[in-house]
Coordinates of C-alpha atoms and ligand atoms in Angstrom, one line a residue:
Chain A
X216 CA 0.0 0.0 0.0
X217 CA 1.4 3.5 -1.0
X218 CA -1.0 6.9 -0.2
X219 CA -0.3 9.8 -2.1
X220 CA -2.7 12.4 -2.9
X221 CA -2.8 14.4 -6.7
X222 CA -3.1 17.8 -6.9
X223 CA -5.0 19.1 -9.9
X224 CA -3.4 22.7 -10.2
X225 CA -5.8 23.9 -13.4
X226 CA -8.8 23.3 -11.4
X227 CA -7.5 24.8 -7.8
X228 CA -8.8 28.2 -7.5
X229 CA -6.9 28.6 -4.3
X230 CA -10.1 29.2 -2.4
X231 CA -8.3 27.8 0.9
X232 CA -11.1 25.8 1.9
X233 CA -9.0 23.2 2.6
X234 CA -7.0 25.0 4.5
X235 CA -10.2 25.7 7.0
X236 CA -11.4 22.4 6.6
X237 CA -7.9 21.1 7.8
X238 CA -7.7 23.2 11.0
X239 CA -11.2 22.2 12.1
X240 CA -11.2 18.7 11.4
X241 CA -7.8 18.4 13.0
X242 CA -8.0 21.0 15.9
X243 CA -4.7 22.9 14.1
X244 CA -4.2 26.1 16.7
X245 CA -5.6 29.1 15.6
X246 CA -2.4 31.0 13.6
X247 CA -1.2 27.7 12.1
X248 CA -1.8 25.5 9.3
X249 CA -1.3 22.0 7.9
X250 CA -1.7 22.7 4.4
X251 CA -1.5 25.7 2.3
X252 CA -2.1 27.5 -0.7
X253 CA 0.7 28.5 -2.4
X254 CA -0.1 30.7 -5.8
X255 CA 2.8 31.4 -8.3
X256 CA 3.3 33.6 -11.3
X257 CA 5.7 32.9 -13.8
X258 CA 7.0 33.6 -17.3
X259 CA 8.3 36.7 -19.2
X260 CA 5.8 39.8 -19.2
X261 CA 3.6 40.0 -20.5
X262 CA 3.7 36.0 -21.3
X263 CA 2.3 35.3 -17.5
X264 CA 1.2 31.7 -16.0
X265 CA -0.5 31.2 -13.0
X266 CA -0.4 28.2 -10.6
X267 CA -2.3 27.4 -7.6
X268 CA -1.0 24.6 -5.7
X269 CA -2.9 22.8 -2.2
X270 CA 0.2 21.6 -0.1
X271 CA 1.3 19.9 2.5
X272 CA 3.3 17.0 3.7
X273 CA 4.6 15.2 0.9
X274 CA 4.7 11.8 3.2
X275 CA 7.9 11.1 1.6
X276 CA 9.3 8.1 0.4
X277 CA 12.3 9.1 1.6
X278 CA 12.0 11.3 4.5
X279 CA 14.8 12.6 6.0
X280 CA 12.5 14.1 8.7
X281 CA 12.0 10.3 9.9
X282 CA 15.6 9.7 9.6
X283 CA 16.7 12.4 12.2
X284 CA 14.2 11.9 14.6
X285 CA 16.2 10.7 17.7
X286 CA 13.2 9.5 19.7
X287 CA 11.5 7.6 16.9
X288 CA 8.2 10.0 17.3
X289 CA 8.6 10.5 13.8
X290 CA 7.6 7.6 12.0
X291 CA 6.5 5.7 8.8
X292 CA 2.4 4.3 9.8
X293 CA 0.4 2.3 7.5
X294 CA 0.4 3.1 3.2
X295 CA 4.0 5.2 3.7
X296 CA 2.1 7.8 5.9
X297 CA 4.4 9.8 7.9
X298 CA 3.2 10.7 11.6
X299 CA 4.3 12.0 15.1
X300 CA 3.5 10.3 18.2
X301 CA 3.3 13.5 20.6
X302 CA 3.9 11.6 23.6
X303 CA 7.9 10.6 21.8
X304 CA 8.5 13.8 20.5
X305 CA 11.1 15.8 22.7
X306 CA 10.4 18.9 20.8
X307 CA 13.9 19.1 19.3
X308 CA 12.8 20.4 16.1
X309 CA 15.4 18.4 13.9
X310 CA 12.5 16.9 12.0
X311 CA 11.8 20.9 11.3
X312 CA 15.4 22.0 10.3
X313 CA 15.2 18.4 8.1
X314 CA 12.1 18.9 5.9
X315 CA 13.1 21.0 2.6
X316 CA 9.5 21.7 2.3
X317 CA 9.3 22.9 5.5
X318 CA 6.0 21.0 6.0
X319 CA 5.9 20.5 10.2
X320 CA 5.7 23.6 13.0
X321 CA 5.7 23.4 16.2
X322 CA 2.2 23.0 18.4
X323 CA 2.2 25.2 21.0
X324 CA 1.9 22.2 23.5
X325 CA 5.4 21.5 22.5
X326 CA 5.3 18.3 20.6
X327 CA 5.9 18.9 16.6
X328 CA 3.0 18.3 14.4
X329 CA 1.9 18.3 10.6
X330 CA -0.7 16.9 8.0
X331 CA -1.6 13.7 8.5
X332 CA -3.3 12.5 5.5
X333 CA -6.4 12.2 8.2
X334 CA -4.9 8.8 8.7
X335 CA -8.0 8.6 11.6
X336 CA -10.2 9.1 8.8
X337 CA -8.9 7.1 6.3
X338 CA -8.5 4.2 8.2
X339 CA -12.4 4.4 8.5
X340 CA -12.9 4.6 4.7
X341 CA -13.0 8.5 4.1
X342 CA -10.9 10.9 2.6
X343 CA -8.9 13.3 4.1
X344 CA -10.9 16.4 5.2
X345 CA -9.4 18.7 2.8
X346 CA -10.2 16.2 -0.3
X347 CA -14.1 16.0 1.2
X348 CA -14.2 19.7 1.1
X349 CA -12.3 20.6 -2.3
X350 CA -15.2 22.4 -4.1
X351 CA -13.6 22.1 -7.3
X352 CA -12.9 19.0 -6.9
X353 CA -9.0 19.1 -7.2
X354 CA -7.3 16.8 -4.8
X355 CA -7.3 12.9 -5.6
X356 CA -6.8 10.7 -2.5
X357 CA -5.8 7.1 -2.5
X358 CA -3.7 4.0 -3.3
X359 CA -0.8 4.3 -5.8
X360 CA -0.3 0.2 -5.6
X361 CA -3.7 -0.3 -7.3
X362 CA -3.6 0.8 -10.8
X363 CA -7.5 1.8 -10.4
X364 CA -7.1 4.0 -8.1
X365 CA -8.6 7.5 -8.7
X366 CA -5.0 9.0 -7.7
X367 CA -3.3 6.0 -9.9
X368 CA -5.6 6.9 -12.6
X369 CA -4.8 10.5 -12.5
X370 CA -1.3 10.7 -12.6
X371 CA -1.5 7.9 -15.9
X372 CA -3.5 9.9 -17.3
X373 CA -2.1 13.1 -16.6
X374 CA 1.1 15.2 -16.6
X375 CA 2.2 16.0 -13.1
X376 CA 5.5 17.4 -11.3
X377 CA 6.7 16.3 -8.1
X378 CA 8.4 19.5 -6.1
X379 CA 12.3 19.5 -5.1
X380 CA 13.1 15.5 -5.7
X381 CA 16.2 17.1 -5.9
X382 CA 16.4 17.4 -2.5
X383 CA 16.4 13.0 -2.6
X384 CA 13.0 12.6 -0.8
X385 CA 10.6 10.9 -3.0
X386 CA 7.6 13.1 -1.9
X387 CA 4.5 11.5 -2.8
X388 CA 2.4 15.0 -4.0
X389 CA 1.6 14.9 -7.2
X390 CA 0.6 17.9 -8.5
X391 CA -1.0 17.6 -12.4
X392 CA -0.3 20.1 -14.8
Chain B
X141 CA 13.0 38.8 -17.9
X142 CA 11.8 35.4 -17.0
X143 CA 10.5 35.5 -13.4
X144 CA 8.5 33.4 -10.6
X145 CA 6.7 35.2 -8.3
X146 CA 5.6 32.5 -4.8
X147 CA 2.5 33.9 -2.8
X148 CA 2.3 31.3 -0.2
X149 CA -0.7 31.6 2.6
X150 CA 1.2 29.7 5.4
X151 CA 2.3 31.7 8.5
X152 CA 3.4 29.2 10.8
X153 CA 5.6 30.2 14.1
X154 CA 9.2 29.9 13.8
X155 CA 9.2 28.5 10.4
X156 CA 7.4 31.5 8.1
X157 CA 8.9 33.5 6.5
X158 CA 12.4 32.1 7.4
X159 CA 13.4 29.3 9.1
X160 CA 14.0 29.9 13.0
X161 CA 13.4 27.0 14.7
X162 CA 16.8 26.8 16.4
X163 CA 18.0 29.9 18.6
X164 CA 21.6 30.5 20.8
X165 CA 20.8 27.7 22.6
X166 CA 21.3 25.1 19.9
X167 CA 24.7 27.6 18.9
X168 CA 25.8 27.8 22.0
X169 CA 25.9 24.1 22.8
X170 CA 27.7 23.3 19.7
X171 CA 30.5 25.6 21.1
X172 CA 30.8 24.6 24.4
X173 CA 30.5 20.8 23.3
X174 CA 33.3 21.5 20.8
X175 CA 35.4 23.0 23.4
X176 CA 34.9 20.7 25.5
X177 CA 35.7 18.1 22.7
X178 CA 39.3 19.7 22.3
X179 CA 40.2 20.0 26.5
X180 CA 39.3 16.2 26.9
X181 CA 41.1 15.3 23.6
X182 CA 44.7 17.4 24.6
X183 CA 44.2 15.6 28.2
X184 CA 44.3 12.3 27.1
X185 CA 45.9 12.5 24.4
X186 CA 49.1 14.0 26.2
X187 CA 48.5 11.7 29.2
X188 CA 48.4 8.4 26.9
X189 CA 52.2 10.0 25.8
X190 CA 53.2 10.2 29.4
X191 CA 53.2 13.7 29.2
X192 CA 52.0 14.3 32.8
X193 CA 54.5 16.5 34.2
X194 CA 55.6 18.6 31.0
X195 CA 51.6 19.8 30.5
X196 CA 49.8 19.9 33.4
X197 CA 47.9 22.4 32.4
X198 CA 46.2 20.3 29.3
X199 CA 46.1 17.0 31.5
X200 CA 45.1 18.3 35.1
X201 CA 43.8 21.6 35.3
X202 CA 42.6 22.9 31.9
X203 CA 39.8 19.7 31.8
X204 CA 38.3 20.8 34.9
X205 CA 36.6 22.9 32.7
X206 CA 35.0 20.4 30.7
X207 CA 32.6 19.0 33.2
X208 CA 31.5 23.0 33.4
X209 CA 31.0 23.4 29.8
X210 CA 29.2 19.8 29.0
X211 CA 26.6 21.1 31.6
X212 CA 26.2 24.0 30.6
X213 CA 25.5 22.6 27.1
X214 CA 23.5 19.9 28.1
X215 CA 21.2 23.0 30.2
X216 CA 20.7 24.5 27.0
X217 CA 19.7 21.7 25.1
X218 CA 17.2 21.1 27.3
X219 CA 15.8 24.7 27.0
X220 CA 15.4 24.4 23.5
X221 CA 13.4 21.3 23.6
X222 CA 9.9 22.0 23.5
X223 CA 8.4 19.0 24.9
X224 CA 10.2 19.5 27.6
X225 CA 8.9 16.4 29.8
X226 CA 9.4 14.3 27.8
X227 CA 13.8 14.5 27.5
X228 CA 14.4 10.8 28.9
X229 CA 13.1 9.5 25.4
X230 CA 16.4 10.5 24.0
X231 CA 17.5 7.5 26.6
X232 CA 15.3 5.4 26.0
X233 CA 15.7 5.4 22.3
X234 CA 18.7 4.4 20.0
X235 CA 18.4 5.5 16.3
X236 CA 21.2 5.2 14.3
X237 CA 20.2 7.4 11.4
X238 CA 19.6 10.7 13.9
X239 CA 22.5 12.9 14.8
X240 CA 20.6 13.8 17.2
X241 CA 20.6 10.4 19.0
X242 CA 24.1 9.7 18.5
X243 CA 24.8 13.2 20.1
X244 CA 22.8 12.6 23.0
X245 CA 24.3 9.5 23.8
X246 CA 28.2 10.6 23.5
X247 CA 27.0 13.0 26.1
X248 CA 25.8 10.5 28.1
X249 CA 29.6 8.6 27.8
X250 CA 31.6 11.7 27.7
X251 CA 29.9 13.6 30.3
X252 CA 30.5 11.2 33.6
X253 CA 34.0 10.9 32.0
X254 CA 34.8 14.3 32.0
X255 CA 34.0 14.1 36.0
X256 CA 35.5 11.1 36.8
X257 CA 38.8 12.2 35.1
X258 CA 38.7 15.9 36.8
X259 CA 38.0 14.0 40.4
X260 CA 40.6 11.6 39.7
X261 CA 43.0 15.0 39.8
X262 CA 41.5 17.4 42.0
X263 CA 43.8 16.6 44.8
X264 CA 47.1 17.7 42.4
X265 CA 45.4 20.5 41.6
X266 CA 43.5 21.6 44.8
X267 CA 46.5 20.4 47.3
X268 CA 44.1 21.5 50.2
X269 CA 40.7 19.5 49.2
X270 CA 39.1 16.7 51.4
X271 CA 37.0 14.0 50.4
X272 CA 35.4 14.0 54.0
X273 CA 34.2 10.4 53.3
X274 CA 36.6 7.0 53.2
X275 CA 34.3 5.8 50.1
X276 CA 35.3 8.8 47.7
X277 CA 39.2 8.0 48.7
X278 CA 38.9 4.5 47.5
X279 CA 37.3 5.4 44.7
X280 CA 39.4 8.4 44.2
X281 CA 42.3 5.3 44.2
X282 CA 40.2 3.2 42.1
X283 CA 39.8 6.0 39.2
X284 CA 43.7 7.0 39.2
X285 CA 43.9 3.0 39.0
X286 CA 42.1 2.7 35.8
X287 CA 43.2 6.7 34.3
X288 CA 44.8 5.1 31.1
X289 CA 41.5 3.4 30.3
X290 CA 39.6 6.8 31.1
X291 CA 42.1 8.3 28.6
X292 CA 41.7 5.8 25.8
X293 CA 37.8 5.6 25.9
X294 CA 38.2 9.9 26.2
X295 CA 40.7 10.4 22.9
X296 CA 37.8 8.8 21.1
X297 CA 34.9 9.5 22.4
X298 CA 36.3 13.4 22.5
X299 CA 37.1 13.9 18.8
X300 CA 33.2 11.7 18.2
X301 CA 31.7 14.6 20.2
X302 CA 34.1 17.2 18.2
X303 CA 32.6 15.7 14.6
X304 CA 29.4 15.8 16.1
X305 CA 28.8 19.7 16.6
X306 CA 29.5 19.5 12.9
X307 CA 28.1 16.3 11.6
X308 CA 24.3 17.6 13.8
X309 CA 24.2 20.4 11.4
X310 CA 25.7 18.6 7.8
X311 CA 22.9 16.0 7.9
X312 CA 20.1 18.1 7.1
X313 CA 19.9 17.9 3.1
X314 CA 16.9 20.5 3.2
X315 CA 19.2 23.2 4.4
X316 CA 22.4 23.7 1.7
X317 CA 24.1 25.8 3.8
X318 CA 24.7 22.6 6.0
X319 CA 24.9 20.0 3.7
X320 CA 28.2 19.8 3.5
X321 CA 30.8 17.4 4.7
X322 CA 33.6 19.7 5.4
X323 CA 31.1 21.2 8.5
X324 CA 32.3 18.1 10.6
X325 CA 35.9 18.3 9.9
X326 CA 35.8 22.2 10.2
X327 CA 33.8 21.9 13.9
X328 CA 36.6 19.5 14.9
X329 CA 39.7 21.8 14.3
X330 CA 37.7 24.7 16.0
X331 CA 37.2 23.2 18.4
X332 CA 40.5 21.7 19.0
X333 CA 42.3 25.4 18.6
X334 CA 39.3 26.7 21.3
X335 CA 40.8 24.2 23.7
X336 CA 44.1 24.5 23.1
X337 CA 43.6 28.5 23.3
X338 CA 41.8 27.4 26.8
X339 CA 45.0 25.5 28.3
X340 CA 47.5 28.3 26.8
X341 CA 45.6 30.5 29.1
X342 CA 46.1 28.2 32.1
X343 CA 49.6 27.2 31.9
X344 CA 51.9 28.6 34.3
X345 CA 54.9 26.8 32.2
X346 CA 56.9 28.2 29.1
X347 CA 57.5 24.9 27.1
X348 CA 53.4 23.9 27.1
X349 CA 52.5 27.4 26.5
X350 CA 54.8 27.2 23.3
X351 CA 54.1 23.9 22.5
X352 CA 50.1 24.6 22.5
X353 CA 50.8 27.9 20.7
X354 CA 52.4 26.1 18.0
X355 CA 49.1 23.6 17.9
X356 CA 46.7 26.4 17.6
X357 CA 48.9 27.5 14.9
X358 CA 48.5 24.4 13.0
X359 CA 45.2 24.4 13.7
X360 CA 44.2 27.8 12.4
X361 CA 45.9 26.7 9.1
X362 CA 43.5 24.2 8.8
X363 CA 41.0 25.8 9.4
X364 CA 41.3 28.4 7.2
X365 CA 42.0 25.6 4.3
X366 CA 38.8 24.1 5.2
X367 CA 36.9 27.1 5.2
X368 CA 38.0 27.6 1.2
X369 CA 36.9 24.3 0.9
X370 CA 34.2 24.9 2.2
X371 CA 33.0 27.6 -0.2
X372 CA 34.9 26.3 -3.0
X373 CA 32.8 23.2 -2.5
X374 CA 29.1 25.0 -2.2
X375 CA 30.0 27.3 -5.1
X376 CA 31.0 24.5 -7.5
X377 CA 27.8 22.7 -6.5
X378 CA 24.4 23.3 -7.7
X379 CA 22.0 26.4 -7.4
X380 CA 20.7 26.1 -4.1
X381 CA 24.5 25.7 -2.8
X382 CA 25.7 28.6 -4.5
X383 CA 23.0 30.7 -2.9
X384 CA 23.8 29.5 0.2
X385 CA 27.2 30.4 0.2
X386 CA 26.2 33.9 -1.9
X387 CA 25.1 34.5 2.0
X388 CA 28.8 34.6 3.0
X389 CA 29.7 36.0 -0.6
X390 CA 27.9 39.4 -0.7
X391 CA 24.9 38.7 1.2
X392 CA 24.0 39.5 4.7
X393 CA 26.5 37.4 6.7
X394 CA 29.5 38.6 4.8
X395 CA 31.0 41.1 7.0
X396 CA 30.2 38.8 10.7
X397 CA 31.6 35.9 9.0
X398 CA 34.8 37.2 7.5
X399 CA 35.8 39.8 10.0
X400 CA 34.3 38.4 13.4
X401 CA 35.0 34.8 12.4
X402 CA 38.1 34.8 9.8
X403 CA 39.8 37.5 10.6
X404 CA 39.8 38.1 14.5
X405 CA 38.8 34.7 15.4
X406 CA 41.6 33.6 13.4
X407 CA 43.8 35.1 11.1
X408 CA 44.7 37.7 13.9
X409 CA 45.0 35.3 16.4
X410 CA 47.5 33.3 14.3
X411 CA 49.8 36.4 13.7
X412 CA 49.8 37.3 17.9
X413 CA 50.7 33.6 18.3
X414 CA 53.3 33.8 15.5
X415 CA 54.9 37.2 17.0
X416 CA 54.9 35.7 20.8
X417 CA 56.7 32.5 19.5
X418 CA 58.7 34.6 18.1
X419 CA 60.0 36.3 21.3
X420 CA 57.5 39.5 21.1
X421 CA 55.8 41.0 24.4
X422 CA 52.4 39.6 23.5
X423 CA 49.8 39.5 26.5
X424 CA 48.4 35.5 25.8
X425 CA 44.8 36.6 27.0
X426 CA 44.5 38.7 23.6
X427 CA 44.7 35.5 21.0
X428 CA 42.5 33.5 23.3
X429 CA 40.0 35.7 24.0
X430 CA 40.0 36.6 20.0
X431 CA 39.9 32.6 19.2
X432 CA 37.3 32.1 21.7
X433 CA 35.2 35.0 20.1
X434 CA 35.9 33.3 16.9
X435 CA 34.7 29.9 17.9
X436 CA 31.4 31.4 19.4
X437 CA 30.6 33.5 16.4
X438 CA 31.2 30.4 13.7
X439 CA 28.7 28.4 16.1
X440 CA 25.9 31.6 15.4
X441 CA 26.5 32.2 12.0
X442 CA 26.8 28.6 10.8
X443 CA 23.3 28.1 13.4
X444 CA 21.5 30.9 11.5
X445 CA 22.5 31.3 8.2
X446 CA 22.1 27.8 7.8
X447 CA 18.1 28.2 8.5
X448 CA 18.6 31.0 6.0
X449 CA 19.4 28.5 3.1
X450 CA 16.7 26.6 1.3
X451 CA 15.7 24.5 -1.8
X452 CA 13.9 26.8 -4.4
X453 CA 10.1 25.9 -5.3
Ligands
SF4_211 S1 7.3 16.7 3.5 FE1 8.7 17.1 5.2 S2 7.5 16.4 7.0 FE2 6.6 15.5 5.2 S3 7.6 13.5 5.1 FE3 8.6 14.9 3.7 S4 10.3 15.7 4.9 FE4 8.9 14.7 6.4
SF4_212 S1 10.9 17.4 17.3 FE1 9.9 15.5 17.9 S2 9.3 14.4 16.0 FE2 10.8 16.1 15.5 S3 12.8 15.1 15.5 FE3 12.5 15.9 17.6 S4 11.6 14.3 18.7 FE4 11.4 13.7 16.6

């Protein structure tokens, strides 16, 4: 079992619903976030393309903020999902200074939290909260290791970039283009 | 002009817009860790050459200092932890992939050395001091007993903990700054001259003062070859290396890195060390205060520029 979610950046209108949906289905302190919006404009004037983009985690493949952890609160659950057990984590913020997407924060109760993939609702069946609420429709959640997936089916059929592999982590965000 | 324009809606505490998520304290234990790295490493070393009455300072009295330092390190670890309660998982874990972990645990070896060995001499030094209790003499005897294994575990353990100030920082491949292997190598040496700075200070005796003089000498060389290496080695790299070391190279820690850390932690330095050797009037409190200052300020800059440097979207 591999999750990974697919990001259909054409159809995001970077509404940030998922954003809210995120911090109320996961109690995320008021200030922070989980997941964000990130919009970007690029090209030569007047020659302009626009991106939005729904992140978060990338549960890597290869996460180096697993690898640093010295208590083992970070750690590899179910499908390749990364999580932190609250009640491990020190607080050193290693995992922080390790993720180049810079993905994890601080809770103010001290551990070190992040997205989740709303393993607690996925292990019931659901989505995650931010794919329920996606109003366009955008974000694909599910199984790479079954070809009929909706997310396997997506990133077959479509053209997608992964961001910074070149920073070796295999992140498992697959955002269409 | 081709150009990307980011808009990013997350704000999150300590890690938007820039990275801060480590402050002094994280700097400030690399430095005195590496310091103490260098005392423990000159005591043994010179004690495993039989060395014990030519450099008392290095072997009895500079390593009191060490104990001190590891303390006061391991206190500020602790305050940047923000889970605070729950510290004993670092000993109750051992992951051999963390720096982190490996750190911890060296502590745990090198620490309780560090006392051991500075008990075992605190009657030389402290002709006066009592045990009050029959138990502490026989141990007191027990420890001398066994110093040469103390000082074979310590020569290793010492330049471990040394790397390790480095190696905590070069294993972080989001942050180019860091990610670079000379950062162990380079934490070593400063260390080394900090401690040998620290025992020049103490000595009471011409031919260690001269002797360590000469090693901080050496040392500063080395350094200063690393350093080019190190930027030699980021700017031949790819774009988010060369950015990182652009900070150092016209950006915003150019002058505190080249003046506070190359220049009068230890270019300066070198040349007072060079004229005393050399039979000038040179007060030794200048070059160690000035290599101390350097070894502090490396810790900082290296700490915070580092969070400064980042992959690209
Ligand atoms: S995105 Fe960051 S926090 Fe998530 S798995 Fe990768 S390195 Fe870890
Ligand atoms: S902050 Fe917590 S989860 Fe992160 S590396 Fe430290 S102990 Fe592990």
């Amino acid at each position: 079992m591999r999750y990974a979610m697919a990001i259909d950046t054409k159809k995001c209108v970077g509404c940030s619903d998922c954003v809210v949906a995120c911090q109320l289905e996961n109690n995320v302190p008021i200030g922070y976030c989980r997941d964000w919006i990130v919009e970007t404009t690029s090209g030569t004037y007047p020659n302009l393309e626009l991106e939005n983009r729904s992140e978060r985690c990338h549960h890597c493949a290869n996460a180096p903020c697993v690898r640093c952890c010295p208590t083992g609160a970070s750690h590899i659950a179910e499908g390749g999902v990364v999580l932190v057990t609250p009640d491990e984590c020190i607080g050193c913020g290693a995992c922080i200074a390790s993720c180049p997407y810079d993905a994890r924060y601080p809770h103010p109760d001290g551990y070190v939290d992040k997205c989740t993939f709303c393993i607690h609702k996925v292990r019931k069946g659901e989505d995650p909260a931010c794919v329920q609420v996606c109003p366009t429709n955008c974000l694909y959640f599910g199984d790479l290791d079954d070809p009929n997936s909706e997310v396997s089916r997506k990133i077959k059929e479509r053209k997608y970039k992964r961001l910074k592999t070149e920073a070796g982590t295999d992140p498992q965000l697959y955002f269409l283009i | 002009m081709e150009e990307e324009i980011i808009i990013s809606g997350r704000m999150n505490y300590k890690v938007d817009p820039g990275l801060h998520i480590w402050g002094w304290e994280i700097a400030f234990y690399l430095f005195v860790g590496g310091l103490a790295a260098g005392l423990l490493f000159f005591a043994s070393y010179y004690y495993l050459q039989g060395k014990e009455k030519e450099f008392p300072a290095a072997i009895k009295w500079a390593p009191m200092l060490a104990p001190v330092m590891l303390a006061l390190g391991l206190g500020a670890l602790f305050l940047d932890l923000h889970h605070k309660l729950y510290f004993w998982r670092l000993y109750t874990n051992i992951r051999l992939t963390s720096p982190m972990s490996w750190g911890a645990w060296t502590l745990m070896v090198v620490t309780p050395l560090s006392i051991l060995w500075s008990a075992s001499w605190v009657r030389e030094v402290f002709p006066n001091w009592d045990w009050k209790f029959k138990f502490l003499y026989d141990l007191e005897a027990f420890f001398i007993k066994y110093r040469k294994v103390m000082a074979w575990i310590m020569v290793f353990y010492s330049v471990i903990l040394g790397i390790y100030t480095g190696i905590l920082l070069s294993a972080f491949n989001a942050r180019p700054l860091w990610n670079t292997s000379i950062l162990g190598p380079l934490f070593l040496a400063s260390g080394l001259s900090a401690g040998a700075a620290v025992i020049i200070s103490f000595t009471k005796n011409e031919l260690e003062r001269k002797l360590f003089s000469k090693i901080d000498l050496v040392i500063i060389g080395i350094e200063l070859f690393l350093v080019i290496h190190l930027f030699m080695g980021l700017m031949a790299s790819t774009a988010v290396q060369i950015e990182a070391a652009e900070l150092f190279l016209g950006g915003k820690y150019t002058l505190p890195f080249w003046i506070f850390v190359v220049f009068l932690g230890m270019i300066v330095p070198a040349i007072l060390e060079f004229l005393e050797l050399r039979g000038q009037k040179i007060p030794v409190i200048i070059p160690v205060a000035l290599i101390l200052m350097g070894n502090i300020m490396l810790r900082f800059i290296i700490v915070y520029a580092g969070q400064a440097s980042r992959y690209l979207y």
